[in-house]
PDB file of C-alpha atoms in Angstrom:
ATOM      1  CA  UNK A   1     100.728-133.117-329.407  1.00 72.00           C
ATOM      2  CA  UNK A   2      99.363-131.763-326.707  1.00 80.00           C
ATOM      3  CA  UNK A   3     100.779-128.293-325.439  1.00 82.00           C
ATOM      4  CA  UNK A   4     101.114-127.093-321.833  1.00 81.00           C
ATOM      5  CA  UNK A   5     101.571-123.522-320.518  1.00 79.00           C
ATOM      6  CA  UNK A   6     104.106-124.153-317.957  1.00 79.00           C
ATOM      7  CA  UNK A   7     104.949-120.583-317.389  1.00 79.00           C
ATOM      8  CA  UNK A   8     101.226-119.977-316.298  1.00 74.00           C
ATOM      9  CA  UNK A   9     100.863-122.566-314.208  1.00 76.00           C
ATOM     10  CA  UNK A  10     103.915-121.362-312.277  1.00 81.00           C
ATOM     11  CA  UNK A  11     102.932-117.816-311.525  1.00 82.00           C
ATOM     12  CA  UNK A  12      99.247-117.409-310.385  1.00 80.00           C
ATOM     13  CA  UNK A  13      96.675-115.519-311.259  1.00 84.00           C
ATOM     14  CA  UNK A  14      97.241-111.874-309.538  1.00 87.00           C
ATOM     15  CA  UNK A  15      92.927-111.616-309.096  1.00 91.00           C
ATOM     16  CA  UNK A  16      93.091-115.133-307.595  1.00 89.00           C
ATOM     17  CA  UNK A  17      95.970-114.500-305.290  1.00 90.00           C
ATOM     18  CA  UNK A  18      94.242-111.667-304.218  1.00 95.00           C
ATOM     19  CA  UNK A  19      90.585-113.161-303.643  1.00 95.00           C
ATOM     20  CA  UNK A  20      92.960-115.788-301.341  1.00 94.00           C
ATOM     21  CA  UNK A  21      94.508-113.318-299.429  1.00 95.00           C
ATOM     22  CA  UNK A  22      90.896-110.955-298.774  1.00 97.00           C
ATOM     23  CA  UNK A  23      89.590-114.696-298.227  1.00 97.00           C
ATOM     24  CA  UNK A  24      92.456-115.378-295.439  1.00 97.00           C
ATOM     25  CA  UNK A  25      91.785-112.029-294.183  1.00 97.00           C
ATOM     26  CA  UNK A  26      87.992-112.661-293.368  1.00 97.00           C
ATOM     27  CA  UNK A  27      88.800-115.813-291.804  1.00 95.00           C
ATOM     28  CA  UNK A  28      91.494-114.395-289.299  1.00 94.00           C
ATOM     29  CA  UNK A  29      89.542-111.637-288.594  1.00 95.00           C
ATOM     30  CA  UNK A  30      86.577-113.927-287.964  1.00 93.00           C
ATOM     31  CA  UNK A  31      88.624-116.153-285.939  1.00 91.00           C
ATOM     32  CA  UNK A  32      90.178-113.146-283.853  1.00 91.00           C
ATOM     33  CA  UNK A  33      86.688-111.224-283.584  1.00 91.00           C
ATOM     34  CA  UNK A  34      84.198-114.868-282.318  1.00 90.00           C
ATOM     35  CA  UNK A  35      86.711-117.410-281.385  1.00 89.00           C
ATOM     36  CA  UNK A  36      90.529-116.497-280.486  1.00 90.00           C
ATOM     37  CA  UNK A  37      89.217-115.177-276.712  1.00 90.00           C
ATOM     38  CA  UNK A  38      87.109-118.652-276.159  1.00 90.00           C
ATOM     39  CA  UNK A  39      89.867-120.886-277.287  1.00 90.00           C
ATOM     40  CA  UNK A  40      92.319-119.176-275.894  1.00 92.00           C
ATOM     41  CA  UNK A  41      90.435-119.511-272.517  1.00 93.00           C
ATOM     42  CA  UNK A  42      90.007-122.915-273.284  1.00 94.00           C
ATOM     43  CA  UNK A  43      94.012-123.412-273.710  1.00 94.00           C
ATOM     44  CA  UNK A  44      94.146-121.732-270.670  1.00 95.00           C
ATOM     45  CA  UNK A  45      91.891-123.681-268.355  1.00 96.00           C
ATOM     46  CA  UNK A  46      93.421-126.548-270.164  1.00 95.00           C
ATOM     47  CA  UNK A  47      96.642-125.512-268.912  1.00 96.00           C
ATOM     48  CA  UNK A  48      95.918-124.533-265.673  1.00 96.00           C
ATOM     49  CA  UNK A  49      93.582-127.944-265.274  1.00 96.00           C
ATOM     50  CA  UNK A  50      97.276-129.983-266.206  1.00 96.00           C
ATOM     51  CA  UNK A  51      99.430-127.993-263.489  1.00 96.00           C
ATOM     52  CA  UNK A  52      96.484-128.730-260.934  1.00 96.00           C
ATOM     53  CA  UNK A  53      96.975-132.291-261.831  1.00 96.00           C
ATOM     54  CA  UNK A  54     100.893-131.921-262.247  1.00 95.00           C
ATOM     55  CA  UNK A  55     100.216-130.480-258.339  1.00 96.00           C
ATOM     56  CA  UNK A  56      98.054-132.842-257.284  1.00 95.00           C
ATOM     57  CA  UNK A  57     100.147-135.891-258.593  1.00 96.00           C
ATOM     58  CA  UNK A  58     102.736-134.568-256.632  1.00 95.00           C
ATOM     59  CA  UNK A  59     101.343-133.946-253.302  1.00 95.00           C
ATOM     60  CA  UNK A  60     100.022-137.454-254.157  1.00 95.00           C
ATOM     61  CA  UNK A  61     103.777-138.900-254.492  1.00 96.00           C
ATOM     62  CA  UNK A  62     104.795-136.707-251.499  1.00 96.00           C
ATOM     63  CA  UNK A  63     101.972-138.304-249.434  1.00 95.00           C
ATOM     64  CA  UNK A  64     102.826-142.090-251.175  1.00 95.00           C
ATOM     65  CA  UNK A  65     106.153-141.328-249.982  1.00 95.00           C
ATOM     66  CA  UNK A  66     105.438-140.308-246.576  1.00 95.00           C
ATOM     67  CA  UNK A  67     103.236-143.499-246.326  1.00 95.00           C
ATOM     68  CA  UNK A  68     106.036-146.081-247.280  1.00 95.00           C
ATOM     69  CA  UNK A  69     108.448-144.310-244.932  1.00 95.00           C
ATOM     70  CA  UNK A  70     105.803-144.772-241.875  1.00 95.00           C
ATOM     71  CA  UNK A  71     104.937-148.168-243.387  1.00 96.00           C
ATOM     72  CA  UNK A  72     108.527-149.223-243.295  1.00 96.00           C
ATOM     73  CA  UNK A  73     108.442-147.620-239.700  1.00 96.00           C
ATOM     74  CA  UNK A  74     105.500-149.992-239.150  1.00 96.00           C
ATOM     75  CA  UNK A  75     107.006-152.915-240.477  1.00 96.00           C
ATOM     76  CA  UNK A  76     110.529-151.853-238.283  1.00 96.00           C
ATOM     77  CA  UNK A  77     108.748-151.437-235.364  1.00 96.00           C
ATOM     78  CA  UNK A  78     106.328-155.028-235.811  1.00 96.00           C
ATOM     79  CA  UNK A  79     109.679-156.553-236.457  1.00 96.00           C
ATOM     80  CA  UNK A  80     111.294-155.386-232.950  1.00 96.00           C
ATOM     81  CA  UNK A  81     107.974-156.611-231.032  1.00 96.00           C
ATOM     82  CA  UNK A  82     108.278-159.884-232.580  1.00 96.00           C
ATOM     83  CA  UNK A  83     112.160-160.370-231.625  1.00 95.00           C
ATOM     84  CA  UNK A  84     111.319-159.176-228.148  1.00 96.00           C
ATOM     85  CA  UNK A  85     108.022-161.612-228.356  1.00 96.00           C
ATOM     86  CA  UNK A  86     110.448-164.522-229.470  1.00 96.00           C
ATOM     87  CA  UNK A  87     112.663-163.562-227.020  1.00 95.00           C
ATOM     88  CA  UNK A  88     110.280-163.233-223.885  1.00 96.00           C
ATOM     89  CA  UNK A  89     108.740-166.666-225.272  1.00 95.00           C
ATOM     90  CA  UNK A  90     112.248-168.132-225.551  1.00 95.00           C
ATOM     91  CA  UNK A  91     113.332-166.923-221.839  1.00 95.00           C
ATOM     92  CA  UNK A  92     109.662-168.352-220.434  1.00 94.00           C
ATOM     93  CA  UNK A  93     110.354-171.774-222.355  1.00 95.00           C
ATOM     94  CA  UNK A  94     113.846-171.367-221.003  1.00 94.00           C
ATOM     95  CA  UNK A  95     112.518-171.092-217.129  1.00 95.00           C
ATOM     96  CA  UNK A  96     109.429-173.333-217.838  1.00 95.00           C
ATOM     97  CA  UNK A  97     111.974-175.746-218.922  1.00 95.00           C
ATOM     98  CA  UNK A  98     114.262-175.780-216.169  1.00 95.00           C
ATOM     99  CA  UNK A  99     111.441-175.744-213.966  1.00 95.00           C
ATOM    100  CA  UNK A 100     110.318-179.129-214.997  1.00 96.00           C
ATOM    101  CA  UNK A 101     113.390-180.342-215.130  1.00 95.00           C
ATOM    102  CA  UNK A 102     113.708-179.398-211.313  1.00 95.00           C
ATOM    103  CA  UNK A 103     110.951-180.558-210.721  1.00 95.00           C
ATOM    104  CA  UNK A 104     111.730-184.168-212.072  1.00 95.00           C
ATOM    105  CA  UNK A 105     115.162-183.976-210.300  1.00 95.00           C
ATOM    106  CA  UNK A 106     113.124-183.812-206.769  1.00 95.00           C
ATOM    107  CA  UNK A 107     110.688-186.403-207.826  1.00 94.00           C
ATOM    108  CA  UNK A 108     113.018-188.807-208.912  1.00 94.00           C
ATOM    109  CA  UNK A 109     115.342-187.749-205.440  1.00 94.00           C
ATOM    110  CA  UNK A 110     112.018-188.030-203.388  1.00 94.00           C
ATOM    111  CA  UNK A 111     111.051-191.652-205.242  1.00 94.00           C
ATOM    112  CA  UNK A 112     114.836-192.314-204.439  1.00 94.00           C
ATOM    113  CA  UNK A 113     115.079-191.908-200.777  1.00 94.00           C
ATOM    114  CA  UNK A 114     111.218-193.625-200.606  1.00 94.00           C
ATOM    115  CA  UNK A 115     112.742-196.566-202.291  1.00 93.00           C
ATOM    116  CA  UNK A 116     115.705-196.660-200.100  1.00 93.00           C
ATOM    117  CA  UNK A 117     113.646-195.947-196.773  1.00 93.00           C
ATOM    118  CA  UNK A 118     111.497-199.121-198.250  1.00 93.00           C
ATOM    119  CA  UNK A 119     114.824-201.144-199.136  1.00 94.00           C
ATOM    120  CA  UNK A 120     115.825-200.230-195.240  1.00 92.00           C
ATOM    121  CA  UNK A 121     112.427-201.832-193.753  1.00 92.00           C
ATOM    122  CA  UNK A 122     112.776-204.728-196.130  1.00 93.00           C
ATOM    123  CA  UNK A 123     116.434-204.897-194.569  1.00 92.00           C
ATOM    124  CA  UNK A 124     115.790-204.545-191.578  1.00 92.00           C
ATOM    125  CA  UNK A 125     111.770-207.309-191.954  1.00 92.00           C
ATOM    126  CA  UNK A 126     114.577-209.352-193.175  1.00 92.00           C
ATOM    127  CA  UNK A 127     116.666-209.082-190.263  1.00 88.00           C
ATOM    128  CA  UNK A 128     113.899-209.007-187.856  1.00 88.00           C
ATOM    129  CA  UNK A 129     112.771-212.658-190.114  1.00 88.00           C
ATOM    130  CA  UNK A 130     116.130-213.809-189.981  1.00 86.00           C
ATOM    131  CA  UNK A 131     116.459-213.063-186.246  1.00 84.00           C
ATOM    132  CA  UNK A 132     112.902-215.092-185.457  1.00 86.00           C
ATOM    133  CA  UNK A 133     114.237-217.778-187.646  1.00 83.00           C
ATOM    134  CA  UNK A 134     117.537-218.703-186.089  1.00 80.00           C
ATOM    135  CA  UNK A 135     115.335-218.315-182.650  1.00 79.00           C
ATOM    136  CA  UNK A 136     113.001-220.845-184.111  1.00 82.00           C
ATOM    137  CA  UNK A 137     116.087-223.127-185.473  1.00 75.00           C
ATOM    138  CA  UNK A 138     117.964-222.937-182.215  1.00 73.00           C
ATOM    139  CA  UNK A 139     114.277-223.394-179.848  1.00 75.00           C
ATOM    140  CA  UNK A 140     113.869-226.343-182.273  1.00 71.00           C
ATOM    141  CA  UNK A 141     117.604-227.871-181.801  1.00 67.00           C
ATOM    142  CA  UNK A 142     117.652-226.898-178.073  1.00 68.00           C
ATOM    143  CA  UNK A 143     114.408-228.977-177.702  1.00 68.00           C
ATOM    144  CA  UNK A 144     115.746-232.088-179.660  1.00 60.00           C
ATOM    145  CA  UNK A 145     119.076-232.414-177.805  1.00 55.00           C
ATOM    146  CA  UNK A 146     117.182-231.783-174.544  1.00 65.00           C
ATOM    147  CA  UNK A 147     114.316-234.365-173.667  1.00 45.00           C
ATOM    148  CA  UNK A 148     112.972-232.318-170.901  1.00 44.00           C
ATOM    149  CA  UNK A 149     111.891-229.159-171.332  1.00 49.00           C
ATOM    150  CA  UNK A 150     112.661-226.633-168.388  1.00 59.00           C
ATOM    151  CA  UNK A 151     111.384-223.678-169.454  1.00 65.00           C
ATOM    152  CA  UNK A 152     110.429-222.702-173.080  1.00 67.00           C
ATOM    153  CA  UNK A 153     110.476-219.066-172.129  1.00 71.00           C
ATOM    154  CA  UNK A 154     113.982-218.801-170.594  1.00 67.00           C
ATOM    155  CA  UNK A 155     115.853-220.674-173.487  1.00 67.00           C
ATOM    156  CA  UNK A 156     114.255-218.902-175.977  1.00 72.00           C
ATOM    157  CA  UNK A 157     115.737-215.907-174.168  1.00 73.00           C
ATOM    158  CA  UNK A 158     118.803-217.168-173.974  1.00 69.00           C
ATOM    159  CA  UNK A 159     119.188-218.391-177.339  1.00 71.00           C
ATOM    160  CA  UNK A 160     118.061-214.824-178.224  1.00 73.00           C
ATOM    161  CA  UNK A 161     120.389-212.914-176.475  1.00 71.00           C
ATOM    162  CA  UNK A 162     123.273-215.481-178.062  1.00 67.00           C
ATOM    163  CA  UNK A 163     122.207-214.649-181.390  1.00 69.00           C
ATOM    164  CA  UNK A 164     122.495-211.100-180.749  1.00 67.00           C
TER     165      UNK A 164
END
């Protein structure tokens, strides 16, 4: 069987325990004497480097801010041209429109009274036809029912004046 000294495994060694403690003791004093100034400078630029960028970042969301509020300015203000661009378009459509439309009206009144100045002359080349016609039907009777011609230019005078 094999036999273990638990009791002296519990409680150290007092020459060991105090080798580790003069051995802890170099080490801190090592530590404090070569490196505890440089590291904590380096801690302390590494601190002051992270507020600079806590700063920065910031400023930066101060400035991103103050750009989306003149962005949305921007956009506010291109938004108000546009509806007074539609708008000015919409009136100049509006009055282009109406224009042509007047426009057509006087055309069509202009082709109107042209036609009715034209159906007028036909009316009154008609008449004027009509007139010459009966002349010519009433010359040609007057001559048949009278065998001697007196005077061509009198009856058709006559006759004329009858018709009228």
């Amino acid at each position: 069987m094999i036999t273990i000294d638990v009791i002296g495994q519990l409680i150290p060694n007092p020459m060991t325990m105090l080798a580790q403690l003069c051995s802890t003791l170099v080490l801190f004093l090592f530590v404090k004497k070569f490196l505890w100034t440089s590291v904590t400078k380096f801690l302390d630029a590494r601190s002051a480097a992270m507020q600079m960028d806590l700063k920065q970042s910031a400023e930066a969301k101060k400035e991103a801010e103050a750009d989306r509020e003149t962005a949305r300015a921007e956009v506010r203000q291109a938004r108000e041209t546009s509806r007074r661009i539609l708008e000015k378009v919409k009136d100049e459509s509006e009055a282009l429109r109406t224009s042509i439309v007047n426009q057509a009206k006087k055309e069509a009144e202009l082709k109107i009274e042209a036609a009715d100045r034209a159906i007028e002359a036909q009316k009154k080349q008609a008449h004027d036809e009509m007139v010459q016609e009966m002349v010519s039907v009433a010359m040609a009777a007057a001559e048949k029912l009278m065998s001697e011609k007196s005077d061509a230019q009198d009856d058709a005078k006559i006759i004329e004046d009858y018709v009228r």
